[in-house]
Amino acid sequence: MEKKRLLSLGLALSVVLCVIALTAAPDALALPIAHADRPSALSTATLYPVADAYTYSSQATQNFGTQSSLMIEGGGLIAPTDRHTYLQFDLSGIPTNAVVTLAQLQLYLTSSSGTQPFSVDLYSVPQSWTETGITWANQPGGDVWFSTLAVSSPAGYKTWNVTSLAQQWGVGSRANHGLALVYAGTQWFQLIFRSREEGSNRPRLVVTYEVPATPTACPTGTATATSTPTAT
């Protein structure tokens, strides 16, 4: 009887020791637990053109890619003249898995003439062009309309929302050949903006984006076998 009582006490002591060991190292038998996704942080990139130029209907074979200004004009009655502006941006510095939440084209207006409203359409460009090669005669036609802005007359930066276009560039559903700004008024006006050749207040594309977070798992422990006392 005494031997059986001592054996029972030994087994009870073993159970207590096991409980203490597991409490001291709770992850010894832990299962993998995935952390909830951390909120992805927003980042902003300010990009400057790798090429910009304007084209002029009255000088159809002349290139204006190295000028310090970009011009948009249209609506002349006596001698109609038109000027379109083209810009190209390189988005390769933005992560390929980024989600664009906002993109804004900003051009600095230096002067304006004519009758308001100064409405300007923004189009994607369907084919490549070069800054020192584009002319009115060989310019790509406007592809898809993305935005219209009624430009206000005071000097300063003017902003077009190009979020949808930048998203399409980012995922590759639309080739990035830049964008075109085209007169969309009803009466003559002329707008002059600073080009990338200027030392300050250059054109820019401000892109806000987020990179989705990747779920991570908690570290897992390795189960350790515990010896059980045997009666002798």
PDB file of N, CA and C in Angstrom, residues 82-167:
ATOM      1  N   ASP A  82      -2.999  77.074 -83.362  1.00  0.00           N
ATOM      2  CA  ASP A  82      -3.128  76.124 -82.261  1.00  0.00           C
ATOM      3  C   ASP A  82      -1.743  75.720 -81.768  1.00  0.00           C
ATOM      4  N   ARG A  83      -1.627  75.551 -80.458  1.00  0.00           N
ATOM      5  CA  ARG A  83      -0.406  75.029 -79.852  1.00  0.00           C
ATOM      6  C   ARG A  83      -0.815  73.966 -78.839  1.00  0.00           C
ATOM      7  N   HIS A  84      -0.172  72.817 -78.939  1.00  0.00           N
ATOM      8  CA  HIS A  84      -0.400  71.719 -77.999  1.00  0.00           C
ATOM      9  C   HIS A  84       0.876  71.479 -77.195  1.00  0.00           C
ATOM     10  N   THR A  85       0.705  71.038 -75.961  1.00  0.00           N
ATOM     11  CA  THR A  85       1.853  70.742 -75.098  1.00  0.00           C
ATOM     12  C   THR A  85       1.922  69.247 -74.807  1.00  0.00           C
ATOM     13  N   TYR A  86       3.136  68.703 -74.871  1.00  0.00           N
ATOM     14  CA  TYR A  86       3.384  67.290 -74.589  1.00  0.00           C
ATOM     15  C   TYR A  86       4.386  67.153 -73.433  1.00  0.00           C
ATOM     16  N   LEU A  87       4.124  66.195 -72.549  1.00  0.00           N
ATOM     17  CA  LEU A  87       5.042  65.909 -71.443  1.00  0.00           C
ATOM     18  C   LEU A  87       5.195  64.411 -71.260  1.00  0.00           C
ATOM     19  N   GLN A  88       6.376  63.998 -70.854  1.00  0.00           N
ATOM     20  CA  GLN A  88       6.676  62.575 -70.612  1.00  0.00           C
ATOM     21  C   GLN A  88       7.327  62.444 -69.231  1.00  0.00           C
ATOM     22  N   PHE A  89       6.842  61.472 -68.436  1.00  0.00           N
ATOM     23  CA  PHE A  89       7.380  61.218 -67.103  1.00  0.00           C
ATOM     24  C   PHE A  89       7.811  59.764 -66.988  1.00  0.00           C
ATOM     25  N   ASP A  90       8.857  59.535 -66.211  1.00  0.00           N
ATOM     26  CA  ASP A  90       9.370  58.191 -65.963  1.00  0.00           C
ATOM     27  C   ASP A  90       8.886  57.733 -64.589  1.00  0.00           C
ATOM     28  N   LEU A  91       8.061  56.687 -64.562  1.00  0.00           N
ATOM     29  CA  LEU A  91       7.502  56.182 -63.307  1.00  0.00           C
ATOM     30  C   LEU A  91       8.226  54.936 -62.800  1.00  0.00           C
ATOM     31  N   SER A  92       9.390  54.638 -63.353  1.00  0.00           N
ATOM     32  CA  SER A  92      10.072  53.395 -62.987  1.00  0.00           C
ATOM     33  C   SER A  92      10.542  53.377 -61.532  1.00  0.00           C
ATOM     34  N   GLY A  93      10.641  54.537 -60.893  1.00  0.00           N
ATOM     35  CA  GLY A  93      11.069  54.576 -59.504  1.00  0.00           C
ATOM     36  C   GLY A  93       9.982  54.201 -58.516  1.00  0.00           C
ATOM     37  N   ILE A  94       8.756  54.078 -58.978  1.00  0.00           N
ATOM     38  CA  ILE A  94       7.651  53.684 -58.104  1.00  0.00           C
ATOM     39  C   ILE A  94       7.554  52.159 -58.110  1.00  0.00           C
ATOM     40  N   PRO A  95       7.457  51.512 -56.928  1.00  0.00           N
ATOM     41  CA  PRO A  95       7.414  50.040 -56.879  1.00  0.00           C
ATOM     42  C   PRO A  95       6.342  49.458 -57.794  1.00  0.00           C
ATOM     43  N   THR A  96       6.663  48.335 -58.404  1.00  0.00           N
ATOM     44  CA  THR A  96       5.738  47.734 -59.368  1.00  0.00           C
ATOM     45  C   THR A  96       4.434  47.255 -58.729  1.00  0.00           C
ATOM     46  N   ASN A  97       4.476  46.946 -57.423  1.00  0.00           N
ATOM     47  CA  ASN A  97       3.254  46.497 -56.759  1.00  0.00           C
ATOM     48  C   ASN A  97       2.534  47.624 -56.038  1.00  0.00           C
ATOM     49  N   ALA A  98       2.941  48.860 -56.276  1.00  0.00           N
ATOM     50  CA  ALA A  98       2.317  50.012 -55.620  1.00  0.00           C
ATOM     51  C   ALA A  98       0.913  50.253 -56.180  1.00  0.00           C
ATOM     52  N   VAL A  99       0.057  50.751 -55.322  1.00  0.00           N
ATOM     53  CA  VAL A  99      -1.294  51.143 -55.720  1.00  0.00           C
ATOM     54  C   VAL A  99      -1.353  52.672 -55.690  1.00  0.00           C
ATOM     55  N   VAL A 100      -1.542  53.274 -56.852  1.00  0.00           N
ATOM     56  CA  VAL A 100      -1.605  54.737 -56.941  1.00  0.00           C
ATOM     57  C   VAL A 100      -2.953  55.210 -56.412  1.00  0.00           C
ATOM     58  N   THR A 101      -2.925  56.088 -55.416  1.00  0.00           N
ATOM     59  CA  THR A 101      -4.164  56.619 -54.834  1.00  0.00           C
ATOM     60  C   THR A 101      -4.473  58.035 -55.314  1.00  0.00           C
ATOM     61  N   LEU A 102      -3.440  58.748 -55.766  1.00  0.00           N
ATOM     62  CA  LEU A 102      -3.641  60.105 -56.277  1.00  0.00           C
ATOM     63  C   LEU A 102      -2.462  60.484 -57.168  1.00  0.00           C
ATOM     64  N   ALA A 103      -2.746  61.112 -58.291  1.00  0.00           N
ATOM     65  CA  ALA A 103      -1.681  61.620 -59.170  1.00  0.00           C
ATOM     66  C   ALA A 103      -2.136  62.965 -59.722  1.00  0.00           C
ATOM     67  N   GLN A 104      -1.250  63.950 -59.629  1.00  0.00           N
ATOM     68  CA  GLN A 104      -1.586  65.308 -60.062  1.00  0.00           C
ATOM     69  C   GLN A 104      -0.489  65.866 -60.962  1.00  0.00           C
ATOM     70  N   LEU A 105      -0.895  66.325 -62.135  1.00  0.00           N
ATOM     71  CA  LEU A 105       0.022  67.046 -63.015  1.00  0.00           C
ATOM     72  C   LEU A 105      -0.037  68.515 -62.630  1.00  0.00           C
ATOM     73  N   GLN A 106       1.123  69.119 -62.402  1.00  0.00           N
ATOM     74  CA  GLN A 106       1.177  70.516 -61.989  1.00  0.00           C
ATOM     75  C   GLN A 106       2.102  71.290 -62.929  1.00  0.00           C
ATOM     76  N   LEU A 107       1.562  72.329 -63.573  1.00  0.00           N
ATOM     77  CA  LEU A 107       2.319  73.210 -64.461  1.00  0.00           C
ATOM     78  C   LEU A 107       2.238  74.630 -63.923  1.00  0.00           C
ATOM     79  N   TYR A 108       3.358  75.336 -64.014  1.00  0.00           N
ATOM     80  CA  TYR A 108       3.418  76.702 -63.485  1.00  0.00           C
ATOM     81  C   TYR A 108       3.082  77.701 -64.585  1.00  0.00           C
ATOM     82  N   LEU A 109       1.950  78.390 -64.424  1.00  0.00           N
ATOM     83  CA  LEU A 109       1.493  79.388 -65.392  1.00  0.00           C
ATOM     84  C   LEU A 109       2.235  80.702 -65.165  1.00  0.00           C
ATOM     85  N   THR A 110       2.807  81.246 -66.250  1.00  0.00           N
ATOM     86  CA  THR A 110       3.493  82.539 -66.144  1.00  0.00           C
ATOM     87  C   THR A 110       2.670  83.666 -66.741  1.00  0.00           C
ATOM     88  N   SER A 111       1.866  83.384 -67.770  1.00  0.00           N
ATOM     89  CA  SER A 111       1.024  84.439 -68.343  1.00  0.00           C
ATOM     90  C   SER A 111      -0.140  83.830 -69.114  1.00  0.00           C
ATOM     91  N   SER A 112      -1.189  84.625 -69.290  1.00  0.00           N
ATOM     92  CA  SER A 112      -2.372  84.184 -70.034  1.00  0.00           C
ATOM     93  C   SER A 112      -2.948  85.361 -70.794  1.00  0.00           C
ATOM     94  N   SER A 113      -3.546  85.064 -71.949  1.00  0.00           N
ATOM     95  CA  SER A 113      -4.181  86.094 -72.769  1.00  0.00           C
ATOM     96  C   SER A 113      -5.451  85.510 -73.357  1.00  0.00           C
ATOM     97  N   GLY A 114      -6.430  86.380 -73.669  1.00  0.00           N
ATOM     98  CA  GLY A 114      -7.638  85.905 -74.328  1.00  0.00           C
ATOM     99  C   GLY A 114      -8.853  85.921 -73.428  1.00  0.00           C
ATOM    100  N   THR A 115      -9.851  85.165 -73.856  1.00  0.00           N
ATOM    101  CA  THR A 115     -11.143  85.171 -73.183  1.00  0.00           C
ATOM    102  C   THR A 115     -11.319  83.913 -72.335  1.00  0.00           C
ATOM    103  N   GLN A 116     -11.647  84.104 -71.085  1.00  0.00           N
ATOM    104  CA  GLN A 116     -11.922  82.961 -70.207  1.00  0.00           C
ATOM    105  C   GLN A 116     -13.306  82.404 -70.493  1.00  0.00           C
ATOM    106  N   PRO A 117     -13.547  81.125 -70.148  1.00  0.00           N
ATOM    107  CA  PRO A 117     -12.678  80.223 -69.388  1.00  0.00           C
ATOM    108  C   PRO A 117     -11.557  79.643 -70.252  1.00  0.00           C
ATOM    109  N   PHE A 118     -10.392  79.450 -69.602  1.00  0.00           N
ATOM    110  CA  PHE A 118      -9.243  78.853 -70.282  1.00  0.00           C
ATOM    111  C   PHE A 118      -9.304  77.335 -70.068  1.00  0.00           C
ATOM    112  N   SER A 119     -10.162  76.669 -70.814  1.00  0.00           N
ATOM    113  CA  SER A 119     -10.360  75.226 -70.626  1.00  0.00           C
ATOM    114  C   SER A 119      -9.326  74.426 -71.413  1.00  0.00           C
ATOM    115  N   VAL A 120      -8.698  73.488 -70.726  1.00  0.00           N
ATOM    116  CA  VAL A 120      -7.645  72.676 -71.336  1.00  0.00           C
ATOM    117  C   VAL A 120      -7.929  71.196 -71.080  1.00  0.00           C
ATOM    118  N   ASP A 121      -7.970  70.421 -72.158  1.00  0.00           N
ATOM    119  CA  ASP A 121      -8.171  68.973 -72.052  1.00  0.00           C
ATOM    120  C   ASP A 121      -6.836  68.253 -71.903  1.00  0.00           C
ATOM    121  N   LEU A 122      -6.851  67.161 -71.170  1.00  0.00           N
ATOM    122  CA  LEU A 122      -5.667  66.323 -71.005  1.00  0.00           C
ATOM    123  C   LEU A 122      -5.954  64.943 -71.595  1.00  0.00           C
ATOM    124  N   TYR A 123      -5.079  64.492 -72.495  1.00  0.00           N
ATOM    125  CA  TYR A 123      -5.213  63.207 -73.170  1.00  0.00           C
ATOM    126  C   TYR A 123      -3.975  62.340 -72.928  1.00  0.00           C
ATOM    127  N   SER A 124      -4.178  61.040 -72.969  1.00  0.00           N
ATOM    128  CA  SER A 124      -3.028  60.139 -73.059  1.00  0.00           C
ATOM    129  C   SER A 124      -2.484  60.207 -74.483  1.00  0.00           C
ATOM    130  N   VAL A 125      -1.258  59.743 -74.669  1.00  0.00           N
ATOM    131  CA  VAL A 125      -0.605  59.771 -75.984  1.00  0.00           C
ATOM    132  C   VAL A 125      -0.400  58.325 -76.439  1.00  0.00           C
ATOM    133  N   PRO A 126      -0.811  57.980 -77.668  1.00  0.00           N
ATOM    134  CA  PRO A 126      -0.821  56.580 -78.089  1.00  0.00           C
ATOM    135  C   PRO A 126       0.500  56.046 -78.623  1.00  0.00           C
ATOM    136  N   GLN A 127       1.477  56.929 -78.889  1.00  0.00           N
ATOM    137  CA  GLN A 127       2.732  56.441 -79.463  1.00  0.00           C
ATOM    138  C   GLN A 127       3.892  57.308 -78.997  1.00  0.00           C
ATOM    139  N   SER A 128       5.098  56.814 -79.191  1.00  0.00           N
ATOM    140  CA  SER A 128       6.280  57.504 -78.693  1.00  0.00           C
ATOM    141  C   SER A 128       6.576  58.764 -79.503  1.00  0.00           C
ATOM    142  N   TRP A 129       7.308  59.670 -78.874  1.00  0.00           N
ATOM    143  CA  TRP A 129       7.749  60.912 -79.506  1.00  0.00           C
ATOM    144  C   TRP A 129       9.025  61.341 -78.788  1.00  0.00           C
ATOM    145  N   THR A 130       9.757  62.258 -79.389  1.00  0.00           N
ATOM    146  CA  THR A 130      10.986  62.743 -78.759  1.00  0.00           C
ATOM    147  C   THR A 130      10.914  64.245 -78.578  1.00  0.00           C
ATOM    148  N   GLU A 131      11.592  64.722 -77.565  1.00  0.00           N
ATOM    149  CA  GLU A 131      11.547  66.140 -77.230  1.00  0.00           C
ATOM    150  C   GLU A 131      12.085  67.014 -78.355  1.00  0.00           C
ATOM    151  N   THR A 132      13.138  66.564 -79.001  1.00  0.00           N
ATOM    152  CA  THR A 132      13.753  67.383 -80.055  1.00  0.00           C
ATOM    153  C   THR A 132      13.292  66.986 -81.453  1.00  0.00           C
ATOM    154  N   GLY A 133      12.321  66.077 -81.535  1.00  0.00           N
ATOM    155  CA  GLY A 133      11.849  65.633 -82.841  1.00  0.00           C
ATOM    156  C   GLY A 133      10.394  65.949 -83.128  1.00  0.00           C
ATOM    157  N   ILE A 134       9.592  66.169 -82.091  1.00  0.00           N
ATOM    158  CA  ILE A 134       8.163  66.361 -82.285  1.00  0.00           C
ATOM    159  C   ILE A 134       7.859  67.720 -82.913  1.00  0.00           C
ATOM    160  N   THR A 135       6.938  67.720 -83.878  1.00  0.00           N
ATOM    161  CA  THR A 135       6.470  68.948 -84.527  1.00  0.00           C
ATOM    162  C   THR A 135       4.964  68.852 -84.704  1.00  0.00           C
ATOM    163  N   TRP A 136       4.357  69.923 -85.153  1.00  0.00           N
ATOM    164  CA  TRP A 136       2.918  69.868 -85.431  1.00  0.00           C
ATOM    165  C   TRP A 136       2.625  68.828 -86.516  1.00  0.00           C
ATOM    166  N   ALA A 137       3.513  68.706 -87.477  1.00  0.00           N
ATOM    167  CA  ALA A 137       3.282  67.797 -88.607  1.00  0.00           C
ATOM    168  C   ALA A 137       3.372  66.326 -88.217  1.00  0.00           C
ATOM    169  N   ASN A 138       4.195  65.990 -87.221  1.00  0.00           N
ATOM    170  CA  ASN A 138       4.364  64.571 -86.892  1.00  0.00           C
ATOM    171  C   ASN A 138       3.879  64.208 -85.489  1.00  0.00           C
ATOM    172  N   GLN A 139       3.236  65.122 -84.806  1.00  0.00           N
ATOM    173  CA  GLN A 139       2.814  64.860 -83.429  1.00  0.00           C
ATOM    174  C   GLN A 139       1.799  63.720 -83.362  1.00  0.00           C
ATOM    175  N   PRO A 140       1.848  62.910 -82.296  1.00  0.00           N
ATOM    176  CA  PRO A 140       0.822  61.876 -82.124  1.00  0.00           C
ATOM    177  C   PRO A 140      -0.522  62.545 -81.843  1.00  0.00           C
ATOM    178  N   GLY A 141      -1.566  61.939 -82.311  1.00  0.00           N
ATOM    179  CA  GLY A 141      -2.889  62.462 -81.992  1.00  0.00           C
ATOM    180  C   GLY A 141      -3.247  62.150 -80.547  1.00  0.00           C
ATOM    181  N   GLY A 142      -4.203  62.914 -79.989  1.00  0.00           N
ATOM    182  CA  GLY A 142      -4.687  62.604 -78.644  1.00  0.00           C
ATOM    183  C   GLY A 142      -5.339  61.237 -78.638  1.00  0.00           C
ATOM    184  N   ASP A 143      -5.094  60.472 -77.583  1.00  0.00           N
ATOM    185  CA  ASP A 143      -5.595  59.107 -77.516  1.00  0.00           C
ATOM    186  C   ASP A 143      -6.924  59.062 -76.770  1.00  0.00           C
ATOM    187  N   VAL A 144      -6.881  59.076 -75.447  1.00  0.00           N
ATOM    188  CA  VAL A 144      -8.081  58.997 -74.611  1.00  0.00           C
ATOM    189  C   VAL A 144      -8.119  60.206 -73.693  1.00  0.00           C
ATOM    190  N   TRP A 145      -9.286  60.857 -73.618  1.00  0.00           N
ATOM    191  CA  TRP A 145      -9.456  62.005 -72.725  1.00  0.00           C
ATOM    192  C   TRP A 145      -9.467  61.542 -71.280  1.00  0.00           C
ATOM    193  N   PHE A 146      -8.759  62.284 -70.399  1.00  0.00           N
ATOM    194  CA  PHE A 146      -8.732  61.926 -68.981  1.00  0.00           C
ATOM    195  C   PHE A 146      -9.162  63.064 -68.063  1.00  0.00           C
ATOM    196  N   SER A 147      -9.021  64.307 -68.487  1.00  0.00           N
ATOM    197  CA  SER A 147      -9.321  65.397 -67.558  1.00  0.00           C
ATOM    198  C   SER A 147      -9.475  66.710 -68.310  1.00  0.00           C
ATOM    199  N   THR A 148     -10.276  67.619 -67.748  1.00  0.00           N
ATOM    200  CA  THR A 148     -10.381  68.990 -68.255  1.00  0.00           C
ATOM    201  C   THR A 148     -10.215  69.938 -67.080  1.00  0.00           C
ATOM    202  N   LEU A 149      -9.437  70.986 -67.289  1.00  0.00           N
ATOM    203  CA  LEU A 149      -9.239  71.982 -66.244  1.00  0.00           C
ATOM    204  C   LEU A 149      -9.526  73.366 -66.816  1.00  0.00           C
ATOM    205  N   ALA A 150     -10.317  74.153 -66.081  1.00  0.00           N
ATOM    206  CA  ALA A 150     -10.496  75.564 -66.403  1.00  0.00           C
ATOM    207  C   ALA A 150      -9.388  76.313 -65.665  1.00  0.00           C
ATOM    208  N   VAL A 151      -8.343  76.678 -66.396  1.00  0.00           N
ATOM    209  CA  VAL A 151      -7.166  77.291 -65.787  1.00  0.00           C
ATOM    210  C   VAL A 151      -7.500  78.711 -65.347  1.00  0.00           C
ATOM    211  N   SER A 152      -7.205  79.020 -64.092  1.00  0.00           N
ATOM    212  CA  SER A 152      -7.428  80.375 -63.583  1.00  0.00           C
ATOM    213  C   SER A 152      -6.260  81.268 -64.005  1.00  0.00           C
ATOM    214  N   SER A 153      -6.517  82.583 -64.111  1.00  0.00           N
ATOM    215  CA  SER A 153      -5.523  83.484 -64.692  1.00  0.00           C
ATOM    216  C   SER A 153      -4.347  83.858 -63.793  1.00  0.00           C
ATOM    217  N   PRO A 154      -4.426  83.898 -62.466  1.00  0.00           N
ATOM    218  CA  PRO A 154      -3.237  84.282 -61.697  1.00  0.00           C
ATOM    219  C   PRO A 154      -2.073  83.319 -61.935  1.00  0.00           C
ATOM    220  N   ALA A 155      -0.856  83.866 -61.911  1.00  0.00           N
ATOM    221  CA  ALA A 155       0.326  83.016 -62.081  1.00  0.00           C
ATOM    222  C   ALA A 155       0.437  82.032 -60.931  1.00  0.00           C
ATOM    223  N   GLY A 156       1.041  80.887 -61.212  1.00  0.00           N
ATOM    224  CA  GLY A 156       1.222  79.864 -60.190  1.00  0.00           C
ATOM    225  C   GLY A 156       0.964  78.476 -60.752  1.00  0.00           C
ATOM    226  N   TYR A 157       1.114  77.476 -59.900  1.00  0.00           N
ATOM    227  CA  TYR A 157       0.902  76.101 -60.345  1.00  0.00           C
ATOM    228  C   TYR A 157      -0.583  75.832 -60.584  1.00  0.00           C
ATOM    229  N   LYS A 158      -0.874  75.139 -61.683  1.00  0.00           N
ATOM    230  CA  LYS A 158      -2.221  74.699 -62.026  1.00  0.00           C
ATOM    231  C   LYS A 158      -2.210  73.169 -62.052  1.00  0.00           C
ATOM    232  N   THR A 159      -3.297  72.568 -61.571  1.00  0.00           N
ATOM    233  CA  THR A 159      -3.273  71.131 -61.300  1.00  0.00           C
ATOM    234  C   THR A 159      -4.371  70.383 -62.044  1.00  0.00           C
ATOM    235  N   TRP A 160      -3.964  69.344 -62.785  1.00  0.00           N
ATOM    236  CA  TRP A 160      -4.882  68.396 -63.410  1.00  0.00           C
ATOM    237  C   TRP A 160      -4.838  67.086 -62.636  1.00  0.00           C
ATOM    238  N   ASN A 161      -5.997  66.491 -62.390  1.00  0.00           N
ATOM    239  CA  ASN A 161      -6.047  65.182 -61.736  1.00  0.00           C
ATOM    240  C   ASN A 161      -5.834  64.099 -62.793  1.00  0.00           C
ATOM    241  N   VAL A 162      -4.759  63.342 -62.641  1.00  0.00           N
ATOM    242  CA  VAL A 162      -4.441  62.294 -63.622  1.00  0.00           C
ATOM    243  C   VAL A 162      -4.318  60.935 -62.931  1.00  0.00           C
ATOM    244  N   THR A 163      -5.068  60.756 -61.845  1.00  0.00           N
ATOM    245  CA  THR A 163      -4.973  59.520 -61.070  1.00  0.00           C
ATOM    246  C   THR A 163      -5.267  58.293 -61.927  1.00  0.00           C
ATOM    247  N   SER A 164      -6.356  58.349 -62.675  1.00  0.00           N
ATOM    248  CA  SER A 164      -6.743  57.193 -63.484  1.00  0.00           C
ATOM    249  C   SER A 164      -5.663  56.847 -64.511  1.00  0.00           C
ATOM    250  N   LEU A 165      -5.097  57.859 -65.149  1.00  0.00           N
ATOM    251  CA  LEU A 165      -4.060  57.617 -66.155  1.00  0.00           C
ATOM    252  C   LEU A 165      -2.812  57.011 -65.510  1.00  0.00           C
ATOM    253  N   ALA A 166      -2.384  57.549 -64.373  1.00  0.00           N
ATOM    254  CA  ALA A 166      -1.197  57.021 -63.693  1.00  0.00           C
ATOM    255  C   ALA A 166      -1.426  55.589 -63.212  1.00  0.00           C
ATOM    256  N   GLN A 167      -2.640  55.278 -62.793  1.00  0.00           N
ATOM    257  CA  GLN A 167      -2.957  53.903 -62.385  1.00  0.00           C
ATOM    258  C   GLN A 167      -2.808  52.950 -63.570  1.00  0.00           C
TER     259      GLN A 167
END
